[in-house]
Each structure stands twice: as C-alpha cells, then as structure tokens.
PDB file of C-alpha atoms in Angstrom:
ATOM      1  CA  VAL I  10      86.983  -8.216 162.532  1.00  0.00           C
ATOM      2  CA  ALA I  11      90.536  -9.659 162.742  1.00  0.00           C
ATOM      3  CA  MET I  12      89.371 -12.436 163.587  1.00  0.00           C
ATOM      4  CA  ASP I  13      86.811 -13.306 161.017  1.00  0.00           C
ATOM      5  CA  LEU I  14      89.954 -12.524 158.701  1.00  0.00           C
ATOM      6  CA  THR I  15      91.652 -15.442 160.389  1.00  0.00           C
ATOM      7  CA  ARG I  16      89.103 -17.409 160.060  1.00  0.00           C
ATOM      8  CA  LEU I  17      88.842 -16.596 156.073  1.00  0.00           C
ATOM      9  CA  ALA I  18      92.311 -16.990 156.117  1.00  0.00           C
ATOM     10  CA  VAL I  19      92.447 -20.810 157.900  1.00  0.00           C
ATOM     11  CA  ASP I  20      89.287 -21.418 155.524  1.00  0.00           C
ATOM     12  CA  ALA I  21      91.021 -20.565 152.931  1.00  0.00           C
ATOM     13  CA  GLY I  22      94.461 -22.270 153.230  1.00  0.00           C
ATOM     14  CA  GLN I  23      92.377 -25.278 153.242  1.00  0.00           C
ATOM     15  CA  PHE I  24      90.198 -25.482 151.129  1.00  0.00           C
ATOM     16  CA  ILE I  25      93.502 -24.736 148.721  1.00  0.00           C
ATOM     17  CA  ASN I  26      95.474 -27.613 150.037  1.00  0.00           C
ATOM     18  CA  ARG I  27      92.303 -29.937 150.045  1.00  0.00           C
ATOM     19  CA  ALA I  28      91.207 -28.551 146.132  1.00  0.00           C
ATOM     20  CA  VAL I  29      95.538 -29.148 145.599  1.00  0.00           C
ATOM     21  CA  GLN I  30      95.509 -32.830 146.960  1.00  0.00           C
ATOM     22  CA  TYR I  31      91.920 -33.512 145.388  1.00  0.00           C
ATOM     23  CA  THR I  32      93.626 -33.089 142.094  1.00  0.00           C
ATOM     24  CA  GLY I  33      96.562 -33.947 142.438  1.00  0.00           C
ATOM     25  CA  GLU I  34      94.273 -37.448 143.631  1.00  0.00           C
ATOM     26  CA  SER I  35      92.161 -37.460 140.656  1.00  0.00           C
ATOM     27  CA  LEU I  36      95.004 -36.926 137.710  1.00  0.00           C
ATOM     28  CA  GLY I  37      97.039 -39.695 138.727  1.00  0.00           C
ATOM     29  CA  GLN I  38      99.979 -38.272 139.749  1.00  0.00           C
ATOM     30  CA  ALA I  39      99.439 -38.837 144.098  1.00  0.00           C
ATOM     31  CA  ASP I  40      98.263 -41.711 145.647  1.00  0.00           C
ATOM     32  CA  LYS I  41      95.195 -41.239 147.466  1.00  0.00           C
ATOM     33  CA  THR I  42      96.130 -41.051 150.578  1.00  0.00           C
ATOM     34  CA  GLN I  43      94.242 -44.568 152.299  1.00  0.00           C
ATOM     35  CA  LEU I  44      92.315 -43.496 155.234  1.00  0.00           C
ATOM     36  CA  ASP I  45      91.162 -45.516 159.003  1.00  0.00           C
ATOM     37  CA  SER I  46      87.553 -46.169 157.876  1.00  0.00           C
ATOM     38  CA  GLY I  47      86.954 -44.834 160.764  1.00  0.00           C
ATOM     39  CA  LEU I  48      88.183 -41.438 160.779  1.00  0.00           C
ATOM     40  CA  GLU I  49      86.502 -41.176 157.600  1.00  0.00           C
ATOM     41  CA  GLU I  50      83.357 -41.701 159.108  1.00  0.00           C
ATOM     42  CA  LEU I  51      84.529 -38.706 161.452  1.00  0.00           C
ATOM     43  CA  LEU I  52      85.220 -37.621 158.896  1.00  0.00           C
ATOM     44  CA  ALA I  53      81.684 -37.563 156.559  1.00  0.00           C
ATOM     45  CA  ARG I  54      80.365 -36.132 160.166  1.00  0.00           C
ATOM     46  CA  ALA I  55      82.284 -33.059 161.206  1.00  0.00           C
ATOM     47  CA  ASP I  56      81.915 -31.851 156.749  1.00  0.00           C
ATOM     48  CA  ALA I  57      77.633 -32.520 157.881  1.00  0.00           C
ATOM     49  CA  THR I  58      77.406 -31.084 161.329  1.00  0.00           C
ATOM     50  CA  LYS I  59      79.172 -28.242 159.505  1.00  0.00           C
ATOM     51  CA  THR I  60      76.212 -27.770 156.648  1.00  0.00           C
ATOM     52  CA  TRP I  61      73.791 -28.563 158.746  1.00  0.00           C
ATOM     53  CA  THR I  62      74.913 -25.784 161.461  1.00  0.00           C
ATOM     54  CA  ASP I  63      75.610 -23.117 158.315  1.00  0.00           C
ATOM     55  CA  GLN I  64      72.632 -24.334 157.247  1.00  0.00           C
ATOM     56  CA  ILE I  65      70.768 -23.647 160.213  1.00  0.00           C
ATOM     57  CA  ILE I  66      72.917 -19.901 161.347  1.00  0.00           C
ATOM     58  CA  SER I  67      71.660 -18.607 157.612  1.00  0.00           C
ATOM     59  CA  GLN I  68      68.376 -19.536 158.316  1.00  0.00           C
ATOM     60  CA  THR I  69      68.110 -17.995 161.995  1.00  0.00           C
ATOM     61  CA  GLU I  70      69.359 -14.661 160.538  1.00  0.00           C
ATOM     62  CA  VAL I  71      66.978 -14.639 158.054  1.00  0.00           C
ATOM     63  CA  LEU I  72      64.571 -15.215 161.035  1.00  0.00           C
ATOM     64  CA  LEU I  73      65.507 -12.166 163.190  1.00  0.00           C
ATOM     65  CA  GLN I  74      66.137  -9.642 160.733  1.00  0.00           C
ATOM     66  CA  PRO I  75      63.112 -10.338 157.889  1.00  0.00           C
ATOM     67  CA  ASN I  76      62.821  -9.960 154.650  1.00  0.00           C
ATOM     68  CA  PRO I  77      61.847  -5.889 153.706  1.00  0.00           C
ATOM     69  CA  GLY I  78      59.869  -7.150 150.887  1.00  0.00           C
ATOM     70  CA  ALA I  79      58.053 -10.228 151.743  1.00  0.00           C
ATOM     71  CA  ARG I  80      56.802  -8.063 154.840  1.00  0.00           C
ATOM     72  CA  LEU I  81      55.842  -5.123 152.768  1.00  0.00           C
ATOM     73  CA  GLU I  82      53.853  -8.299 150.641  1.00  0.00           C
ATOM     74  CA  ASP I  83      52.660  -9.673 153.851  1.00  0.00           C
ATOM     75  CA  ARG I  84      51.467  -6.191 154.101  1.00  0.00           C
ATOM     76  CA  LEU I  85      49.287  -5.869 151.375  1.00  0.00           C
ATOM     77  CA  TYR I  86      48.241  -8.091 150.749  1.00  0.00           C
ATOM     78  CA  GLU I  87      46.102  -7.627 154.483  1.00  0.00           C
ATOM     79  CA  HIS I  88      45.406  -4.055 153.148  1.00  0.00           C
ATOM     80  CA  LEU I  89      43.680  -5.289 150.123  1.00  0.00           C
ATOM     81  CA  ASP I  90      41.694  -8.332 151.568  1.00  0.00           C
ATOM     82  CA  TRP I  91      43.463 -10.935 149.241  1.00  0.00           C
ATOM     83  CA  SER I  92      44.583 -14.894 150.451  1.00  0.00           C
ATOM     84  CA  VAL I  93      47.812 -14.406 151.088  1.00  0.00           C
ATOM     85  CA  PRO I  94      49.897 -17.087 148.331  1.00  0.00           C
ATOM     86  CA  PRO I  95      51.073 -19.899 150.610  1.00  0.00           C
ATOM     87  CA  ARG I  96      54.899 -19.978 150.753  1.00  0.00           C
ATOM     88  CA  PRO I  97      57.130 -21.697 154.000  1.00  0.00           C
ATOM     89  CA  ARG I  98      57.233 -19.220 156.942  1.00  0.00           C
ATOM     90  CA  ALA I  99      61.157 -17.917 158.375  1.00  0.00           C
ATOM     91  CA  HIS I 100      61.011 -20.304 161.282  1.00  0.00           C
ATOM     92  CA  GLU I 101      58.471 -23.359 159.684  1.00  0.00           C
ATOM     93  CA  VAL I 102      61.469 -23.495 157.957  1.00  0.00           C
ATOM     94  CA  LEU I 103      63.821 -23.502 160.415  1.00  0.00           C
ATOM     95  CA  GLY I 104      62.311 -25.840 162.569  1.00  0.00           C
ATOM     96  CA  ASP I 105      62.636 -28.095 159.848  1.00  0.00           C
ATOM     97  CA  GLN I 106      66.479 -27.516 159.166  1.00  0.00           C
ATOM     98  CA  MET I 107      66.160 -28.094 162.548  1.00  0.00           C
ATOM     99  CA  VAL I 108      64.861 -31.608 162.364  1.00  0.00           C
ATOM    100  CA  GLN I 109      66.168 -32.725 159.473  1.00  0.00           C
ATOM    101  CA  ALA I 110      69.450 -32.062 160.738  1.00  0.00           C
ATOM    102  CA  GLY I 111      69.229 -34.228 163.900  1.00  0.00           C
ATOM    103  CA  LEU I 112      68.163 -36.943 161.460  1.00  0.00           C
ATOM    104  CA  GLU I 113      70.883 -36.409 159.161  1.00  0.00           C
ATOM    105  CA  LEU I 114      72.919 -36.018 162.213  1.00  0.00           C
ATOM    106  CA  GLY I 115      71.689 -39.107 164.366  1.00  0.00           C
ATOM    107  CA  SER I 116      69.774 -39.078 168.160  1.00  0.00           C
ATOM    108  CA  ASN I 117      73.325 -41.081 168.941  1.00  0.00           C
ATOM    109  CA  THR I 118      74.986 -37.894 169.190  1.00  0.00           C
ATOM    110  CA  PRO I 119      74.728 -35.446 171.608  1.00  0.00           C
ATOM    111  CA  TYR I 120      74.633 -32.492 168.481  1.00  0.00           C
ATOM    112  CA  GLY I 121      71.956 -34.822 166.216  1.00  0.00           C
ATOM    113  CA  LEU I 122      69.812 -35.159 169.585  1.00  0.00           C
ATOM    114  CA  ASP I 123      69.896 -31.466 171.302  1.00  0.00           C
ATOM    115  CA  TRP I 124      68.928 -30.655 167.417  1.00  0.00           C
ATOM    116  CA  SER I 125      65.624 -32.548 167.106  1.00  0.00           C
ATOM    117  CA  SER I 126      64.862 -31.367 170.394  1.00  0.00           C
ATOM    118  CA  GLN I 127      64.794 -28.050 169.625  1.00  0.00           C
ATOM    119  CA  ALA I 128      62.913 -28.799 166.170  1.00  0.00           C
ATOM    120  CA  LYS I 129      60.132 -30.467 168.709  1.00  0.00           C
ATOM    121  CA  SER I 130      60.304 -27.781 171.397  1.00  0.00           C
ATOM    122  CA  SER I 131      59.411 -25.188 168.852  1.00  0.00           C
ATOM    123  CA  ILE I 132      56.992 -27.073 166.571  1.00  0.00           C
ATOM    124  CA  ASN I 133      54.770 -27.456 170.005  1.00  0.00           C
TER     125      ASN I 133
END
C-alpha cells in the first residue's frame, strides 16, 4: 500500500509540474522549452505506451473479474431462450486493444511486436 501511495505522489507531482509549465507557456509568461525532435518523438511514444498499457491492464481486469450484472443477464437470456443481444465480449475487446496497441506502437518496437503477436495468438 505504501508503494502505491508513493507512486501516486510521484505521478501527481509530475502532473502538477507539467500543468504549471503548460499554463505558463500558454499564458505567455514563459518561453516554451525547445526539445530535440528525437526527444519529442520518444516522449510521444512513451505516452502512447503508457496509455495503451493502462487500457490493456484495465481490460484484463475486466476479463479476470467479470461484471456480475452482465453474467446475470447472460443467464437470464439462457433460461428464457431469448437471443442474446450482440455485444463485444471482454476477451474480444482485449484482443482488439492489443491489435491497436501493436499497430500504434509499431512492429519495429519490441513492445508493439509483442502486443501484435499476443493478439494474434489469442485470436487463433
């Protein structure tokens, strides 16, 4: 628990620092920091990696701990012999997210290649 609070504090501090810097730059009070184009690309790739990782973790949690309401609804449809309305299943959504992450992160990166191969193996 202490580790989670430490991580939360570090993330919050970074967010606040970026918000203060962005606000100062937007209002014209400070010059925008000029970054090397390679560094900007690396930062964008790191942000995309974090975003996709968070989404995939979240969807994995949904897959491992399903919504009891959805399970009850599925049972109800089974017992009433009604057709279940089409909706994406948790594993399908997870597979789609893995494919999208692999495409966005690129097959030229190990992380993107891993997501693509995981998605393909889960589909087959």
